[in-house]
Every structure is written in C-alpha cells, then in structure tokens.
PDB file of C-alpha atoms in Angstrom:
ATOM      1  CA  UNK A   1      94.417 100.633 111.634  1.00 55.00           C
ATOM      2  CA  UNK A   2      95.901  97.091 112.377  1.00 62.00           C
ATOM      3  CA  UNK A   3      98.252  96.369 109.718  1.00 89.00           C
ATOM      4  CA  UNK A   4      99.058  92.803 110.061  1.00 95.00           C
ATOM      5  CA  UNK A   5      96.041  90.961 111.099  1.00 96.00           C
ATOM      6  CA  UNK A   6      96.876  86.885 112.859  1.00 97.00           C
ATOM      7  CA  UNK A   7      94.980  84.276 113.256  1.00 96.00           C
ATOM      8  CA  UNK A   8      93.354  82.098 114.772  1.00 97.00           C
ATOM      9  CA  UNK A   9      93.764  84.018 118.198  1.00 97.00           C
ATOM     10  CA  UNK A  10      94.392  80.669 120.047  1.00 97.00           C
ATOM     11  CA  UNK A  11      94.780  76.765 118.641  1.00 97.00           C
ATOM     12  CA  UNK A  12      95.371  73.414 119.871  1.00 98.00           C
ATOM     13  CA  UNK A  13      97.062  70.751 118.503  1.00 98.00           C
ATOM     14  CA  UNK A  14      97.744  66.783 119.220  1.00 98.00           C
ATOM     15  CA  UNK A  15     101.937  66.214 119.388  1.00 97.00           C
ATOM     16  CA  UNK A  16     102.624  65.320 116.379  1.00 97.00           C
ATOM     17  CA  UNK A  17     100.391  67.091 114.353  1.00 97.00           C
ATOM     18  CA  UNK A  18     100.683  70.161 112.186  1.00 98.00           C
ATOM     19  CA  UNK A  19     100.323  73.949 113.734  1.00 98.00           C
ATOM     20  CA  UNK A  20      99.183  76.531 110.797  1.00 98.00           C
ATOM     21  CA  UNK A  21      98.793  79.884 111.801  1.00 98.00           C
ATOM     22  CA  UNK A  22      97.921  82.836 109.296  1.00 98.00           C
ATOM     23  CA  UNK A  23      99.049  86.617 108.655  1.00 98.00           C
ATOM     24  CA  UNK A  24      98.054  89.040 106.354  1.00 97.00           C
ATOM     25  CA  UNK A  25      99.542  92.071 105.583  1.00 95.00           C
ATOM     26  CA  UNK A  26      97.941  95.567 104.143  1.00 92.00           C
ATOM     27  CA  UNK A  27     101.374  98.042 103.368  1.00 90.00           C
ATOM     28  CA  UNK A  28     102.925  97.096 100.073  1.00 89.00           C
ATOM     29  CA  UNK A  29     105.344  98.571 101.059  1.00 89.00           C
ATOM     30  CA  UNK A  30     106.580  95.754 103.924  1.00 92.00           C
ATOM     31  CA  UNK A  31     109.221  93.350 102.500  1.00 92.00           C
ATOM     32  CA  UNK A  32     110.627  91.818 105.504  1.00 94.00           C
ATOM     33  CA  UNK A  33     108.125  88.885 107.568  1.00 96.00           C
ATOM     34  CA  UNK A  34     109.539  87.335 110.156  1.00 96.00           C
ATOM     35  CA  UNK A  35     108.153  85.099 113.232  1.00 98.00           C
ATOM     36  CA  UNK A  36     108.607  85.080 116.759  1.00 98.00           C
ATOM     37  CA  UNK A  37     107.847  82.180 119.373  1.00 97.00           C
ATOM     38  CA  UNK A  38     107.490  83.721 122.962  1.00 97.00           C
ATOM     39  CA  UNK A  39     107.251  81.816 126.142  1.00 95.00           C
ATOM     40  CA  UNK A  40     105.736  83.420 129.385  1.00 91.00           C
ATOM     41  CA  UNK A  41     107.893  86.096 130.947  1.00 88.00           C
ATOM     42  CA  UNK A  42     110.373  86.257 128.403  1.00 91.00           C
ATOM     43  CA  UNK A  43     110.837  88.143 124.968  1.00 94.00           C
ATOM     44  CA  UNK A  44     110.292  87.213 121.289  1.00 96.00           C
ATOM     45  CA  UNK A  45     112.586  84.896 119.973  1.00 95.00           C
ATOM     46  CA  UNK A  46     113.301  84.801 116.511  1.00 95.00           C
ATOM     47  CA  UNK A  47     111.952  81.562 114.169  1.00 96.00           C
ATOM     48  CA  UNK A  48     112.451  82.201 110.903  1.00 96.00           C
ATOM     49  CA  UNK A  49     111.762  84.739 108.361  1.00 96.00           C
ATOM     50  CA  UNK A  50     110.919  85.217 104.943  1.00 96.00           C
ATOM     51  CA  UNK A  51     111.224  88.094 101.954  1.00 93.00           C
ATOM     52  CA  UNK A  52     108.597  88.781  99.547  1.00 90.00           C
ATOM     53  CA  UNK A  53     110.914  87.145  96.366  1.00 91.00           C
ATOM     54  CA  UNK A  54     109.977  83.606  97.171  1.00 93.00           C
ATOM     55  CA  UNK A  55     107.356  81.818  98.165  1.00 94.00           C
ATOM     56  CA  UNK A  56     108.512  79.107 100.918  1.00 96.00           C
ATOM     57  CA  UNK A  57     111.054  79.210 103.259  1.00 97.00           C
ATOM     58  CA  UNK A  58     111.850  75.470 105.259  1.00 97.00           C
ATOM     59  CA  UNK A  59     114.135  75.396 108.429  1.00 96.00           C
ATOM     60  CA  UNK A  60     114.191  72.272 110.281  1.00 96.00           C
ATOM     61  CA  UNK A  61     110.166  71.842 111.611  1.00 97.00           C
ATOM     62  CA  UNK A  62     109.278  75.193 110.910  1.00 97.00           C
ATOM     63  CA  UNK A  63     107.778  76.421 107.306  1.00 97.00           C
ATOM     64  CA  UNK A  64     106.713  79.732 106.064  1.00 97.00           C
ATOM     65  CA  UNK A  65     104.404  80.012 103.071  1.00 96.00           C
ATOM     66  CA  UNK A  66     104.209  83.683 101.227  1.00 96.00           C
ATOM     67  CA  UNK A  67     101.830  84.909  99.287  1.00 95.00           C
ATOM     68  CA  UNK A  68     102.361  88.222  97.500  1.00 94.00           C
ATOM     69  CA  UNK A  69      99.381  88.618  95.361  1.00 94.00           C
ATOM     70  CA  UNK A  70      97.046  87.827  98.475  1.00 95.00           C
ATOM     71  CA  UNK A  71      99.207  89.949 100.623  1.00 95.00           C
ATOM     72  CA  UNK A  72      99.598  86.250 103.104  1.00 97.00           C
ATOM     73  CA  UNK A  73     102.034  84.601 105.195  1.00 97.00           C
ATOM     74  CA  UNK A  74     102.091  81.597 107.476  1.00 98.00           C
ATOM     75  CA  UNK A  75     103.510  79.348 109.806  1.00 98.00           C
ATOM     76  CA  UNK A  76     103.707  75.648 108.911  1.00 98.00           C
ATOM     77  CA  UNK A  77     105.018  73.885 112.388  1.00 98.00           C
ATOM     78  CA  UNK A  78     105.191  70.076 111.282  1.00 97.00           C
ATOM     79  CA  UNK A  79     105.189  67.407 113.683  1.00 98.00           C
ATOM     80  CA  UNK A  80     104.086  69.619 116.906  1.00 98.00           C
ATOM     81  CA  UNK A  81     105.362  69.388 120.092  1.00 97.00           C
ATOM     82  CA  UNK A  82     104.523  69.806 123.963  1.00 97.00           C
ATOM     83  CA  UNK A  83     107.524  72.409 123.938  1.00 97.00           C
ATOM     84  CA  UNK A  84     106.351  74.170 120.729  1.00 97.00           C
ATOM     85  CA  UNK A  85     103.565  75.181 123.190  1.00 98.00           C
ATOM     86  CA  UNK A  86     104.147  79.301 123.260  1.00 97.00           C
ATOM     87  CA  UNK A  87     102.901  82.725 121.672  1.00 98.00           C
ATOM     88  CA  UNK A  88     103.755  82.622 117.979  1.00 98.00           C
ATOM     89  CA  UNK A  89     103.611  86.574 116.628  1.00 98.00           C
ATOM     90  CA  UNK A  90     104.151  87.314 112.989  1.00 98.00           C
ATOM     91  CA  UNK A  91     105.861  90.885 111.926  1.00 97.00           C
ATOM     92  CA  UNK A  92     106.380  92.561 109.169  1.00 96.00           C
ATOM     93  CA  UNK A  93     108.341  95.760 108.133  1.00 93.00           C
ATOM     94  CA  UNK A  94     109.755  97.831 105.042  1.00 87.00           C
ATOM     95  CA  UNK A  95     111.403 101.585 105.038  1.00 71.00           C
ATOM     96  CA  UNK A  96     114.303 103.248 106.213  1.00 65.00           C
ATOM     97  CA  UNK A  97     114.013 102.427 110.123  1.00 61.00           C
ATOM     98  CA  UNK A  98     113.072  98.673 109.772  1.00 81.00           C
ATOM     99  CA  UNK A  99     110.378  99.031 112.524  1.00 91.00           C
ATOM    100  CA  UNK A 100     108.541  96.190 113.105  1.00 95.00           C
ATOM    101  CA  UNK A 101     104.789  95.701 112.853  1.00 95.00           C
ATOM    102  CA  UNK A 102     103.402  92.576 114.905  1.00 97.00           C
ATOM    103  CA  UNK A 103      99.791  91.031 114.932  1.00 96.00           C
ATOM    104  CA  UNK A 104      98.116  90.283 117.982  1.00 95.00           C
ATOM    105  CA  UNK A 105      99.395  86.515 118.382  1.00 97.00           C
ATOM    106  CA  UNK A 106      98.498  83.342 118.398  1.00 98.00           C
ATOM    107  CA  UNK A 107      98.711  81.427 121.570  1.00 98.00           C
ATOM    108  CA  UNK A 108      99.440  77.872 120.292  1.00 98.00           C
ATOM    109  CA  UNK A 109      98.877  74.345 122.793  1.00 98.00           C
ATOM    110  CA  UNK A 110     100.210  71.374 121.759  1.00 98.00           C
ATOM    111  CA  UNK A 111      98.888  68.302 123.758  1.00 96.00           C
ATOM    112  CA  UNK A 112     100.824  65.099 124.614  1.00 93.00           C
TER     113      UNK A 112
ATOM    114  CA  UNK B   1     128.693  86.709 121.501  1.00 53.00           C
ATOM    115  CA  UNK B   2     126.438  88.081 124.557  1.00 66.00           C
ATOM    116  CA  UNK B   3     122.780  88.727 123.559  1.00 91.00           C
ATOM    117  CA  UNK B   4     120.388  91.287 124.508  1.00 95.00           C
ATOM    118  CA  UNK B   5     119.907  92.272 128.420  1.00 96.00           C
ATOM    119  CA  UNK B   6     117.353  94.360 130.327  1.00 97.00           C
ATOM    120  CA  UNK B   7     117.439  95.996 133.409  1.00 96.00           C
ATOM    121  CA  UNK B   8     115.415  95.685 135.740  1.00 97.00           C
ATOM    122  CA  UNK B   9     113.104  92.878 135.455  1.00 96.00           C
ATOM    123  CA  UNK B  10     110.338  94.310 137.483  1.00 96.00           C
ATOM    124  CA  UNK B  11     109.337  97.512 138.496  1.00 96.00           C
ATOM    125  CA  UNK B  12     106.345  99.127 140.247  1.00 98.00           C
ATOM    126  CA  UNK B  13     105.925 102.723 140.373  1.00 98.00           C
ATOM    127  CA  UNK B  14     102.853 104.854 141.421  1.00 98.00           C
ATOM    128  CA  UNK B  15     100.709 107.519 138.701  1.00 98.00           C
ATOM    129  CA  UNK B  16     102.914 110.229 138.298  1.00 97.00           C
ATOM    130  CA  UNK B  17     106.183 108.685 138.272  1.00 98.00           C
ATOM    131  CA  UNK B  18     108.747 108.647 136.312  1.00 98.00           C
ATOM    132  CA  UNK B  19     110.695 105.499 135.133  1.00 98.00           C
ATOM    133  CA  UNK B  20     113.933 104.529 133.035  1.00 98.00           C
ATOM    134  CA  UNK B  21     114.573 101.247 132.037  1.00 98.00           C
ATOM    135  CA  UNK B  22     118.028 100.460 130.559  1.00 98.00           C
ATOM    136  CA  UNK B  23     119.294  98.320 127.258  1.00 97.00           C
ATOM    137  CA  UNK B  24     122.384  96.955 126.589  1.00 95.00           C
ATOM    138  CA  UNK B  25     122.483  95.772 122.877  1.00 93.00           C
ATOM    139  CA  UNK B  26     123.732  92.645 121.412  1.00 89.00           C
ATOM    140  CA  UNK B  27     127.561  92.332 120.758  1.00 85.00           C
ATOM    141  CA  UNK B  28     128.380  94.553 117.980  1.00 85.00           C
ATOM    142  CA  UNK B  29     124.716  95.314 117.091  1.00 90.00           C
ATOM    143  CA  UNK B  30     124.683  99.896 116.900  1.00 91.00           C
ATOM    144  CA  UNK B  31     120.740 100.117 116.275  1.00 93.00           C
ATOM    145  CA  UNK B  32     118.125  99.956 119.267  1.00 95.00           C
ATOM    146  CA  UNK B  33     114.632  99.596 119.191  1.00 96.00           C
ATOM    147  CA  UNK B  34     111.933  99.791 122.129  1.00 98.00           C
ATOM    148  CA  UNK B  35     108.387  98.438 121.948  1.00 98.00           C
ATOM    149  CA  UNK B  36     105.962  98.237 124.396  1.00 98.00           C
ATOM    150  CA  UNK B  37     103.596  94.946 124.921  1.00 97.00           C
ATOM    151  CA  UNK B  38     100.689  95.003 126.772  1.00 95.00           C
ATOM    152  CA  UNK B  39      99.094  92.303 128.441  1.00 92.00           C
ATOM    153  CA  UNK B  40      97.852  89.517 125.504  1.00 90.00           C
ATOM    154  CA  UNK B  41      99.079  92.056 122.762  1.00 93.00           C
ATOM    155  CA  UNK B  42     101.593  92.331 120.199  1.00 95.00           C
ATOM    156  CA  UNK B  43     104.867  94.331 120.737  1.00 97.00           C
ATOM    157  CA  UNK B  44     104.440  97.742 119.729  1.00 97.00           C
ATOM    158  CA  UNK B  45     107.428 100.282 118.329  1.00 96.00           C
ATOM    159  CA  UNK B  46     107.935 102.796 120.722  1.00 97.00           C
ATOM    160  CA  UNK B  47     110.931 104.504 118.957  1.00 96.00           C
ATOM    161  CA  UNK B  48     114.603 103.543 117.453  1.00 94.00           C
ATOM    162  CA  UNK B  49     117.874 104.837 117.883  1.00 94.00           C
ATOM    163  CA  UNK B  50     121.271 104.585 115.660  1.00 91.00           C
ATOM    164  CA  UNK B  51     124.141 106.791 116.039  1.00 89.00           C
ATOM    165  CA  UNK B  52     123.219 108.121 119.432  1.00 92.00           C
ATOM    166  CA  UNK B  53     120.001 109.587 117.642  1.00 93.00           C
ATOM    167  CA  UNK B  54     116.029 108.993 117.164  1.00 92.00           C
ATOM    168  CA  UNK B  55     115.824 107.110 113.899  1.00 89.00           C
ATOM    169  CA  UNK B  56     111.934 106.919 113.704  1.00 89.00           C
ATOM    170  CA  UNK B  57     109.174 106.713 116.277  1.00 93.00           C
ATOM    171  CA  UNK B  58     105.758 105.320 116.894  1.00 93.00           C
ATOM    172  CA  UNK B  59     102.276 106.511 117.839  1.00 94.00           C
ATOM    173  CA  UNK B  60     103.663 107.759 121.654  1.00 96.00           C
ATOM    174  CA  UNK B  61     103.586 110.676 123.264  1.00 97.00           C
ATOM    175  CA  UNK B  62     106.154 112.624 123.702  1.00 96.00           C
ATOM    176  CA  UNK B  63     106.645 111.851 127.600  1.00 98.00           C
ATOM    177  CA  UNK B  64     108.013 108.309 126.256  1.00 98.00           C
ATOM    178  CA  UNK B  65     112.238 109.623 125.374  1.00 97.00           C
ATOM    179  CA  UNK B  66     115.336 107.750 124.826  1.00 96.00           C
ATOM    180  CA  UNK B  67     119.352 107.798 124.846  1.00 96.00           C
ATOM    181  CA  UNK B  68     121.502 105.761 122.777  1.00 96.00           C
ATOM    182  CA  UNK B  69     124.869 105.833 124.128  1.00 94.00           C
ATOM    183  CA  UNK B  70     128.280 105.496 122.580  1.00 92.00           C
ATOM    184  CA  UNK B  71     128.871 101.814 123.632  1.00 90.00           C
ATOM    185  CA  UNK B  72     125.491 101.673 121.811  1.00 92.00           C
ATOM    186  CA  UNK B  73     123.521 100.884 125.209  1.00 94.00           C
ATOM    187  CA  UNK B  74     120.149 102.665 125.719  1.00 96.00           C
ATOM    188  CA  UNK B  75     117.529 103.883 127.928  1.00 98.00           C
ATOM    189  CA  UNK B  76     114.048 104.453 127.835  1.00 98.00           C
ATOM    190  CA  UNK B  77     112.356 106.849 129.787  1.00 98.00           C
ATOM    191  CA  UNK B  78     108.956 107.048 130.703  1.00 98.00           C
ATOM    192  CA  UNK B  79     107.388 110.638 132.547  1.00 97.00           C
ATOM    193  CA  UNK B  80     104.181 111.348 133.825  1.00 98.00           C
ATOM    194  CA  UNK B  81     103.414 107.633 134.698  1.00 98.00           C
ATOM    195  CA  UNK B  82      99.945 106.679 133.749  1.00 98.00           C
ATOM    196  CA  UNK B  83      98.215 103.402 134.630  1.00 97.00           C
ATOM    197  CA  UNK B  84      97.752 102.608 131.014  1.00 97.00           C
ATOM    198  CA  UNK B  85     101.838 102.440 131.028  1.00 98.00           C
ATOM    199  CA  UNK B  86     101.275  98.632 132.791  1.00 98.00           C
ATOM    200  CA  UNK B  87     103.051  96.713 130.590  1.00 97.00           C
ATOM    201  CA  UNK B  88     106.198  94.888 129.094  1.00 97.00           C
ATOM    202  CA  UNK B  89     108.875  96.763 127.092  1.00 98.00           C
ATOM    203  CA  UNK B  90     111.370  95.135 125.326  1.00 98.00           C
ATOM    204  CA  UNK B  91     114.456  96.460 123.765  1.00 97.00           C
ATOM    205  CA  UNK B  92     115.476  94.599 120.729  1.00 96.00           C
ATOM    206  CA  UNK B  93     119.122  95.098 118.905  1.00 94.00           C
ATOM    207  CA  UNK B  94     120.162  95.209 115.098  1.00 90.00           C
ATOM    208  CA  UNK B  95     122.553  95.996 112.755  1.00 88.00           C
ATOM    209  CA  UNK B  96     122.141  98.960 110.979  1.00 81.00           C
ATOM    210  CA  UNK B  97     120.990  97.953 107.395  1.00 80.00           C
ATOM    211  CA  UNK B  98     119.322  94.914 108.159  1.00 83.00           C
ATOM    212  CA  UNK B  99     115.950  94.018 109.367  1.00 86.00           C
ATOM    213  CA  UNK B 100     116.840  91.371 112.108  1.00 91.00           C
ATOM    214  CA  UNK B 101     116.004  92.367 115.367  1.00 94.00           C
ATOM    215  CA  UNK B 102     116.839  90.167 118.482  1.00 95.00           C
ATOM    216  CA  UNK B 103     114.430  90.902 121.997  1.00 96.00           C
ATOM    217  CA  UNK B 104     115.632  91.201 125.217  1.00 96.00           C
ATOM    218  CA  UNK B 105     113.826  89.505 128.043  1.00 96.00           C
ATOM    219  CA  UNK B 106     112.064  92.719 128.660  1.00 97.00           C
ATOM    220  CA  UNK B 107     111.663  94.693 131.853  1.00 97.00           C
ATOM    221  CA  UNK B 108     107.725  94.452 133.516  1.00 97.00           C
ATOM    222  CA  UNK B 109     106.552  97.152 134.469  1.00 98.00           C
ATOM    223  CA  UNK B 110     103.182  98.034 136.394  1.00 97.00           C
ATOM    224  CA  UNK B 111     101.983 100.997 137.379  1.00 98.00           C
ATOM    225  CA  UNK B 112      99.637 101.100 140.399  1.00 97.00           C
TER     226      UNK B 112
END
C-alpha cells in the first residue's frame, strides 16, 4: 500500500516559470511533510517542510501548500531555474520513530 | 558543524555476500536512520537506531541488521546478498524528538 502517492512522475518547465508538483497522503496519523531535492549520485537534501496546523509555508522560491481536509501537499517552485533541475521527493511521517514515508518522485527539467 | 558521511561510495559484491556499509551521523545528532533507494524509487526505511538500540523497522527481512555505536556512528549490514539488494542506501541523522532528518550521500551498492 503506497502511502504518499506524487505526481506528475516527470515535468518540464521554461526558466522562469512555475514548478507545481503534488502529494497526497492516506495515514491521519502523519503530521510532519517535508521535501527533498536530489541531484544524481547524491542524497536527499532537505527544502522545506511543513506541519499539518497551517496551510502555507514560503521560504525564499520555494512554497508548500497543505491541505488537511483533502489529505494534500505541494511544491510551489516560483521562477524556475536550469539548476532547480533535480528529483523533488515529498515525505511524510507521524509516531514515535519519525520514519519517513517518501513517494516515488518527481523528476523535474527546467529549460533555459 | 560536519554533516552526514558514508562509507564507501561504491561497492560490488557477488549473490551470497555479505556487506556493511558504515554511518557517521551529523555533529551532535544521537538518532540514525537507514533507507534503501532503488533505482528511480523513493527512499525506503530500512530501520532506526537511538541509544545504541533498534527504534523501529521497516518491511525487511531480518538478514538486513544494524549497530549504533556510542559516538552515535552506525552500520548497516546486509547477509545473504541477493541481486534485488542493487541499490542506494542512505543513512540520514536526527535529533531525537524531532522529525528532521539530514541524508548522507549514500553508499551504491550493486550486486552482480
């Protein structure tokens, strides 16, 4: 049973433009969502993260947008660029060992 | 502040083999975490450790074990090798208590 479910599975976007991608979540019981940008070869870095008590979180070009009644998250990346081009994952976790639960990824292209 | 290291990068072992791959955490982080990541798939939690014990494991069998030792450093060992076991594992740090968890650069792994 996949738990968080991402998509699209790949997307392309002009520099400049906006990147969404979309999460959603089935364990109520999850109150942690954070997401990771990974480049080829190396491991998930950290972007930002969000809790389930509001509904927006902004740092710098990177948004995330929750939704608890639809059990959503996303990733807003404004103004796109050539080096945003990576694996974005979203994760999610709740409970006493904090394990995290990823979806499969999106593999995001930005073009110059 | 150091951050998370992984040793060694790459490995290649035959079916059969056994493997350990080694963690050191992040400075002053005492909770590890291993996930495995297969090729074009999300990281998935292999187990955790905290206080030098297993704090909550994943859908692995039981030839996947780990050490947590007292400078908080781990290792994960792998028995039995299986071609299936082709893939990246990453060790990520945290605090006890909090959700953030910080990735290594992960140690490939194929299995031929």
């Amino acid at each position: 049973q996949q738990q968080v479910k991402q998509s699209p599975q790949s997307l392309i976007v002009q520099k400049g433009g906006i990147s969404i991608i979309n999460c959603a979540y089935e364990n109520t019981a999850f109150d942690y969502f954070p997401w990771y940008q990974q480049f080829p070869g190396k491991g998930p870095a950290l972007l930002i993260a969000i809790r389930p008590d509001v509904s927006e979180k902004k740092e710098g070009r990177f948004t995330i947008s929750f939704n608890k009644s639809a059990k959503q998250f996303s990733l807003h990346i404004m103004d796109s660029q050539p080096g945003d081009s990576a694996t974005y994952f979203c994760a999610a976790s709740g409970g006493s060992n904090y394990k995290l639960t990823f979806g499969k990824g999106t593999l995001l292209t930005v073009n110059p | 502040e150091t951050g998370v290291t992984q040793s060694p990068t790459h490995l290649i072992k035959t079916r059969g083999q056994q493997v350990t791959l080694r963690c050191s955490s992040q400075s002053g982080h005492n909770t590890v975490s291993w996930y495995q990541q297969a090729l074009g798939q999300g990281p998935q939690f292999i187990f955790q450790y905290y206080r030098e014990e297993e704090n909550g494991r994943g859908n692995f069998p039981p030839r996947f074990s780990g050490l947590q030792f007292p400078n908080y450093s781990s290792e994960l060992n792998v028995n039995a090798l299986e071609l299936d076991d082709s893939a990246l594992y990453l060790c990520a740090s945290s605090l006890a208590g909090e959700d953030t968890q910080y990735f290594g650069p992960g140690t490939r792994l194929t299995v031929l």
